[in-house]
Coordinates of C-alpha atoms in Angstrom, one line a residue:
X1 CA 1.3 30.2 3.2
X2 CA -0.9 29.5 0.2
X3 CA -0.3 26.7 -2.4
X4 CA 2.6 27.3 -4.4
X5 CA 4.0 25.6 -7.2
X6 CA 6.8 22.9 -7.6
X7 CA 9.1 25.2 -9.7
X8 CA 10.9 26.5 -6.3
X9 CA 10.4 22.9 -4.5
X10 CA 12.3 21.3 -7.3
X11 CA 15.0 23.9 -7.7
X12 CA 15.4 23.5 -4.2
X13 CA 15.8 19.4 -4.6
X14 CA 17.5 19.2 -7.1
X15 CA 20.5 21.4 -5.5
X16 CA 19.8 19.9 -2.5
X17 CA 20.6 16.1 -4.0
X18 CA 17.0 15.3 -2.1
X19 CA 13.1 14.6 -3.5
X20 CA 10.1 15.8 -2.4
X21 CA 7.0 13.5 -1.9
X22 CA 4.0 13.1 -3.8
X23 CA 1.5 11.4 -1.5
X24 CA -2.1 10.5 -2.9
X25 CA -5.1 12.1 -1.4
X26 CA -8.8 10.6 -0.7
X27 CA -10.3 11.9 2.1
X28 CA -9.8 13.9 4.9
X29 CA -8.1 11.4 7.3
X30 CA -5.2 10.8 4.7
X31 CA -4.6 14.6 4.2
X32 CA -4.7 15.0 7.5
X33 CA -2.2 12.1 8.3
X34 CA 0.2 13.6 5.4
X35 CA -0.2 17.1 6.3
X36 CA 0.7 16.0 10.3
X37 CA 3.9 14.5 8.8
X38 CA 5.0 17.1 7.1
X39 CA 5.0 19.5 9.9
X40 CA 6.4 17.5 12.0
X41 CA 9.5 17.1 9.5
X42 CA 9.2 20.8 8.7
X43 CA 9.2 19.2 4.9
X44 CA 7.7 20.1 1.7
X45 CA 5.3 18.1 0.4
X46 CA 2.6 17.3 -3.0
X47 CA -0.7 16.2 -2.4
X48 CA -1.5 14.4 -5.5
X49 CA -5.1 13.6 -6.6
X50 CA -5.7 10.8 -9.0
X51 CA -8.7 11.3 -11.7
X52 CA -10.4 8.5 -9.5
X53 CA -10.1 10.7 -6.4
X54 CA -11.8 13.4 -8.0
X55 CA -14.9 11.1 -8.9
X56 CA -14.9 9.6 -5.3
X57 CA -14.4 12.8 -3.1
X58 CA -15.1 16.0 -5.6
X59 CA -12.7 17.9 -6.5
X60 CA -13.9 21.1 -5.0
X61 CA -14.2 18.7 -1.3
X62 CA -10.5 18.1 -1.5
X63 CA -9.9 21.7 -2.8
X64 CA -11.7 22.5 0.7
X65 CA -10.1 20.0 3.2
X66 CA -6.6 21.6 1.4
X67 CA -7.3 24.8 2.6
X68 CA -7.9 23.7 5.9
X69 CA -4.9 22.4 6.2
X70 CA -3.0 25.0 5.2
X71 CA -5.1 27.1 7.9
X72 CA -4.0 24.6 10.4
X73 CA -0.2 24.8 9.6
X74 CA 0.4 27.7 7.3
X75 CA 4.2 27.2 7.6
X76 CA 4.4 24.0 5.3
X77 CA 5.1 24.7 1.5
X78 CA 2.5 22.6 -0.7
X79 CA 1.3 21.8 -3.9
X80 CA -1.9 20.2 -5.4
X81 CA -0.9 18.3 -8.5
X82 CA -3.1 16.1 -10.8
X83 CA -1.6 13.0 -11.2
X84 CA -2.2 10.8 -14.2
X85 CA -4.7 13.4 -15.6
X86 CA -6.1 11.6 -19.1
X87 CA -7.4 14.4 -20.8
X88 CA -6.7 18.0 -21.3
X89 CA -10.2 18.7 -20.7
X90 CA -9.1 17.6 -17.1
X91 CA -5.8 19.7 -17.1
X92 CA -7.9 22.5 -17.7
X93 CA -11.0 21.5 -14.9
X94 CA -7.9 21.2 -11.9
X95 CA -6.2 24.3 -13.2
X96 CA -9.0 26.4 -13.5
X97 CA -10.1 25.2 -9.9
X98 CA -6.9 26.1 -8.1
X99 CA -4.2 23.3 -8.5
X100 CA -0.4 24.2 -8.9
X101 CA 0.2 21.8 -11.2
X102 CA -1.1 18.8 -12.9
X103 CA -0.1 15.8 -15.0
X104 CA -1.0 15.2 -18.7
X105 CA -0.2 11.4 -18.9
X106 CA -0.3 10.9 -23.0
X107 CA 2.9 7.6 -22.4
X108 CA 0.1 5.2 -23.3
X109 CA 0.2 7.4 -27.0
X110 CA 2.0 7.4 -30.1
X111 CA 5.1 9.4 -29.7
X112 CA 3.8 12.5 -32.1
X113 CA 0.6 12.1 -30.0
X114 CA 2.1 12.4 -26.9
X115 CA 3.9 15.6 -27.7
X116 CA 0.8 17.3 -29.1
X117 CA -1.1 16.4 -26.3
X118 CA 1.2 17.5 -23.3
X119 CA 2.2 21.2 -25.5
X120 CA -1.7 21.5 -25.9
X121 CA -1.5 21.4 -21.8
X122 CA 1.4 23.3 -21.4
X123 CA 0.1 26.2 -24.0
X124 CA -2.8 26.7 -21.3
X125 CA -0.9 26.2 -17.9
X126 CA 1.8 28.4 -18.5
X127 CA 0.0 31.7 -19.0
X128 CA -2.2 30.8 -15.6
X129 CA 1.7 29.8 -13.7
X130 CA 0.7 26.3 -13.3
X131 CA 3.3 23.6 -13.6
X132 CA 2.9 21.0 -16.1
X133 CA 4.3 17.0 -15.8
X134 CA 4.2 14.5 -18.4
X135 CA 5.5 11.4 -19.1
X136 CA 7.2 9.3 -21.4
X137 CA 8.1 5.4 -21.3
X138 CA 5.6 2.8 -19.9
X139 CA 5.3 1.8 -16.0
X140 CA 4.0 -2.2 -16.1
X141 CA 1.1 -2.9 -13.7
X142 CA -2.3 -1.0 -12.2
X143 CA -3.5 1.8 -11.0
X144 CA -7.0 3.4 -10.9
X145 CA -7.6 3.6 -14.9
X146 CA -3.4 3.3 -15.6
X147 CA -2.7 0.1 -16.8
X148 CA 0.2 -1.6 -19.0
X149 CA 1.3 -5.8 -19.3
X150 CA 4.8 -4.2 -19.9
X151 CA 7.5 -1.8 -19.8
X152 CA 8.7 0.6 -22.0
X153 CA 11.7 2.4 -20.7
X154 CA 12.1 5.8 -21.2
X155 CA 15.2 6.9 -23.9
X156 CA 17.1 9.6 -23.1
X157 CA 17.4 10.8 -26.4
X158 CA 13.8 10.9 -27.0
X159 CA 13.2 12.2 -23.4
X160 CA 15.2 15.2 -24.7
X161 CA 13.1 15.9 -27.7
X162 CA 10.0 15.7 -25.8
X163 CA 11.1 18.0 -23.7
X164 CA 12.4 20.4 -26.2
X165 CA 9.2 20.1 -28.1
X166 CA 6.7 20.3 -25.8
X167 CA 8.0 22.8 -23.3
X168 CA 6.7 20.0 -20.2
X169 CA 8.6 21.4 -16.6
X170 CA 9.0 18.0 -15.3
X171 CA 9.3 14.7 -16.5
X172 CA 8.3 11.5 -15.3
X173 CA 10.6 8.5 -16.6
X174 CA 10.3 4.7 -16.9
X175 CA 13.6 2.7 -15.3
X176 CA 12.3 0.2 -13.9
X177 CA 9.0 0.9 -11.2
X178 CA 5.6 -0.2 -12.0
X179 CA 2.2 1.0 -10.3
X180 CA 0.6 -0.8 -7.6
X181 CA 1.2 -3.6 -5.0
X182 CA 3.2 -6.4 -7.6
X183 CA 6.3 -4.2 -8.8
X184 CA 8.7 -7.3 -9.0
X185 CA 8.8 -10.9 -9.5
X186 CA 12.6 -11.3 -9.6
X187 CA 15.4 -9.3 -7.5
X188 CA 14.1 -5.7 -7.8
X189 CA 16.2 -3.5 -9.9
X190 CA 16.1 -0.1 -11.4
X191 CA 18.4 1.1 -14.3
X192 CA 20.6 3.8 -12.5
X193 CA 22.6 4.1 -16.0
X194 CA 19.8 4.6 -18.0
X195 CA 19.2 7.4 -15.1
X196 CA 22.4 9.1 -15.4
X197 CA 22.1 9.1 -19.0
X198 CA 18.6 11.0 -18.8
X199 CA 20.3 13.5 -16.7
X200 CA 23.6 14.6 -18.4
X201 CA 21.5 15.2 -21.6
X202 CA 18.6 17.3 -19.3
X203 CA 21.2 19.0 -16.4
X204 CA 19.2 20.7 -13.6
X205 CA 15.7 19.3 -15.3
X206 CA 13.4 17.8 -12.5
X207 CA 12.2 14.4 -13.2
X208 CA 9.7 12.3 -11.3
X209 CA 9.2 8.9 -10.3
X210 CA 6.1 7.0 -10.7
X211 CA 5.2 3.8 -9.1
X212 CA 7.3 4.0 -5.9
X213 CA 5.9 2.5 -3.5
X214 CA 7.9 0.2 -1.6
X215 CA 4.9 -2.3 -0.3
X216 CA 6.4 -2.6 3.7
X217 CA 6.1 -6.3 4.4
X218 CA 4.9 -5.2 7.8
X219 CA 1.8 -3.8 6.3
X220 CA 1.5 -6.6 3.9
X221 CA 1.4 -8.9 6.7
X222 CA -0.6 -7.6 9.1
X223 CA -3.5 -7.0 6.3
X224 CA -3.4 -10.7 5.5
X225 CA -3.4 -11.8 9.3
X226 CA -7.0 -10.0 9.6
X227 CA -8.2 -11.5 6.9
X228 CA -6.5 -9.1 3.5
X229 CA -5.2 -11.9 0.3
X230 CA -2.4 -9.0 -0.3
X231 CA 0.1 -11.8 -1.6
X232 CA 3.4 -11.5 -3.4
X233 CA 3.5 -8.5 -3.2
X234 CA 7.3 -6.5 -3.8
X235 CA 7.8 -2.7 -3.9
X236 CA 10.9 -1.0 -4.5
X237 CA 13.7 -1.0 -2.1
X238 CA 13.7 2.6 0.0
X239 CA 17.8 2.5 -0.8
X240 CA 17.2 2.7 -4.0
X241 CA 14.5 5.0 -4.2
X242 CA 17.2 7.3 -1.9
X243 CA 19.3 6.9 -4.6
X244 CA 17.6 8.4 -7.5
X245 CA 16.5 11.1 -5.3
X246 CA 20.5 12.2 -5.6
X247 CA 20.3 11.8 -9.3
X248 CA 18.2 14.4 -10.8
X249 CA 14.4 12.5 -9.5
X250 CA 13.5 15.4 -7.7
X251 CA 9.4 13.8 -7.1
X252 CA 9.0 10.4 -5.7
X253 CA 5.1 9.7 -6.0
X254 CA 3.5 7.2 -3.2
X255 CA 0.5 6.0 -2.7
X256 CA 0.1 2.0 -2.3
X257 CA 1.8 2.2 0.8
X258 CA -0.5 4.7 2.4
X259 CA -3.7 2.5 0.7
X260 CA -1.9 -0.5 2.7
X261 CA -1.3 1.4 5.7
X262 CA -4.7 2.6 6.1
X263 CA -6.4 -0.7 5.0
X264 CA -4.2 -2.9 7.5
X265 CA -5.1 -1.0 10.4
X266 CA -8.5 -0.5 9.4
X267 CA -8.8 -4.4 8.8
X268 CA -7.0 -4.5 12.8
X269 CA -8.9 -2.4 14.7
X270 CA -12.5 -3.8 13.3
X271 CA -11.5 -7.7 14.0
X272 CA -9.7 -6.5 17.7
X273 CA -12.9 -4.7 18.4
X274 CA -16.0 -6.1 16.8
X275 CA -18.6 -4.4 18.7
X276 CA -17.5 -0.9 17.3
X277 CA -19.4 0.5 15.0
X278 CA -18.4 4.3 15.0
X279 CA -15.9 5.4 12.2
X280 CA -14.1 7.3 13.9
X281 CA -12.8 4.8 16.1
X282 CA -11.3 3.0 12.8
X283 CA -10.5 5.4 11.2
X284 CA -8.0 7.6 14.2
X285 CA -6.1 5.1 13.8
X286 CA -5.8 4.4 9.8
X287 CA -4.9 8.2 9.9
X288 CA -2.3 8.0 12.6
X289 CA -0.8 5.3 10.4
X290 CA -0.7 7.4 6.9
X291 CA 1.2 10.2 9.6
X292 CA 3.8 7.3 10.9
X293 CA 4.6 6.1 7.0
X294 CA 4.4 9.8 5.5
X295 CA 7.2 11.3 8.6
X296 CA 9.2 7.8 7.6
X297 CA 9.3 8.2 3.8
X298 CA 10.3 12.3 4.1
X299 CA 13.1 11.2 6.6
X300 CA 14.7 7.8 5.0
X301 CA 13.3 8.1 1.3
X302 CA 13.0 11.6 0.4
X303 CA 15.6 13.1 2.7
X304 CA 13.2 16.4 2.8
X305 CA 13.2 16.6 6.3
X306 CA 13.9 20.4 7.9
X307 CA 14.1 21.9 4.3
X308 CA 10.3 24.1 4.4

């Protein structure tokens, strides 16, 4: 099966009352890890790559390691999306070089801004059938070159205009997560009414959750034990996350807890076995770890399991 793009994933989730994932991609043992998941949950599934895994890998490396895995397992639907893409000079670089779809992140913006920006993206995507996602609101904390002290939560009736204005085929909303390892410093909480309000005004319109991580102590734990300073950090509770995905949030994106996963275990192997000096010794099982978390998230987080 070659790539495809979210439009028939979504429709799919949407009905469905399920999410699909959106896993970030940097090298080969992580696509390999997600892509093992996913077939063995027979699930859909997004590899996402960040504008700061395009400068570390190349973006025609990943493009590469993509098709292999599609030539190992040609049964699994995917899509390559750009997440957080900051220019449309960038749109245009992924879709010209293959991607499905790509995000146009203009939230950091003036509103007017925004819109021109993402319907500037949207006016060259469409004719070439890739899918465009942008975003309005503010998610607090970092990632890569994404980074706000606060949140701004998306409104529903502005969400509405955006959409209607800008012609964007998916939508990712601010309620409450925030990027990276720190999402909460109180009891976490995310604002299912402001949820439900986004979605009777847009029925049947895909949105998208960013910053979803949900930082597994375990992981937390066992990087700090082998010498990692991961502290206080909260994600957001899977039950929750479960919950939107029944609401209209039909892409859940995650990537902190595959960064964890693969850092812990990495940090693990090398103190257990200091003599080793071959990567591949470290890294089988940093990979076998992004496969354990990825099969968990589709199962208990997305619910995409057995719907490829």
């Amino acid at each position: 099966m070659p790539l495809i793009s979210p439009k028939e994933m979504f429709a799919a989730a949407y009905a469905g009352g399920y999410a699909i994932g959106a896993f970030n991609v940097n090298n080969m043992e992580i696509i390999q890890g997600i892509m093992g998941a996913a077939s063995e949950e027979k699930s859909p599934v997004i590899l996402q790559v960040s504008a700061g895994a395009r400068k570390y890998a190349g973006q025609p490396y990943i493009m590469k390691l993509v098709e292999a895995a599609l030539a190992v397992d040609a049964s699994v639907p995917v899509a390559v999306h750009l997440d957080h893409g900051p220019s449309f000079e960038m749109c245009r670089e992924c879709i010209d070089g293959g991607f499905t779809s790509v995000m146009i992140d203009g939230s950091h913006l003036p509103y007017e801004e925004n819109i021109a920006l993402t319907k500037q993206v949207v006016d060259y995507a469409r004719p070439r059938g890739v899918w465009v996602e942008a975003e309005l609101g503010k998610l607090a904390g970092i990632e890569e070159h994404v980074q706000s002290d606060e949140h701004v939560y998306t409104d529903p009736d502005e969400a509405v205009d955006f959409v209607e204005r800008t012609g964007c085929d998916s939508l990712a909303i601010a309620i409450g997560t925030s990027h990276g390892a720190y999402k909460f410093k109180g009891e976490p909480k995310l604002d299912f009414e402001r949820l439900e309000a986004i979605c009777r005004k847009l029925p049947d319109y895909p949105l998208v959750l960013h910053g979803a991580s949900s930082v597994p102590q375990e992981f937390v734990d066992l990087c700090n034990q082998y010498g990692g300073n991961v502290g206080g950090a909260r994600g957001v509770p899977e039950d929750m996350l479960r919950r939107a995905a029944g609401m209209g949030v039909c892409k859940i994106n995650v990537d902190t807890d595959i960064r964890l996963a693969v850092t812990a275990c990495i940090r693990q192997y090398l103190a257990e076995h200091p003599e080793e000096f071959d990567p591949r010794s470290y890294l089988k099982p940093a990979r076998e770890a992004v496969r354990q978390m990825v099969a968990h998230k589709i199962r208990t987080v997305m619910g995409s399991s057995g719907k490829a």
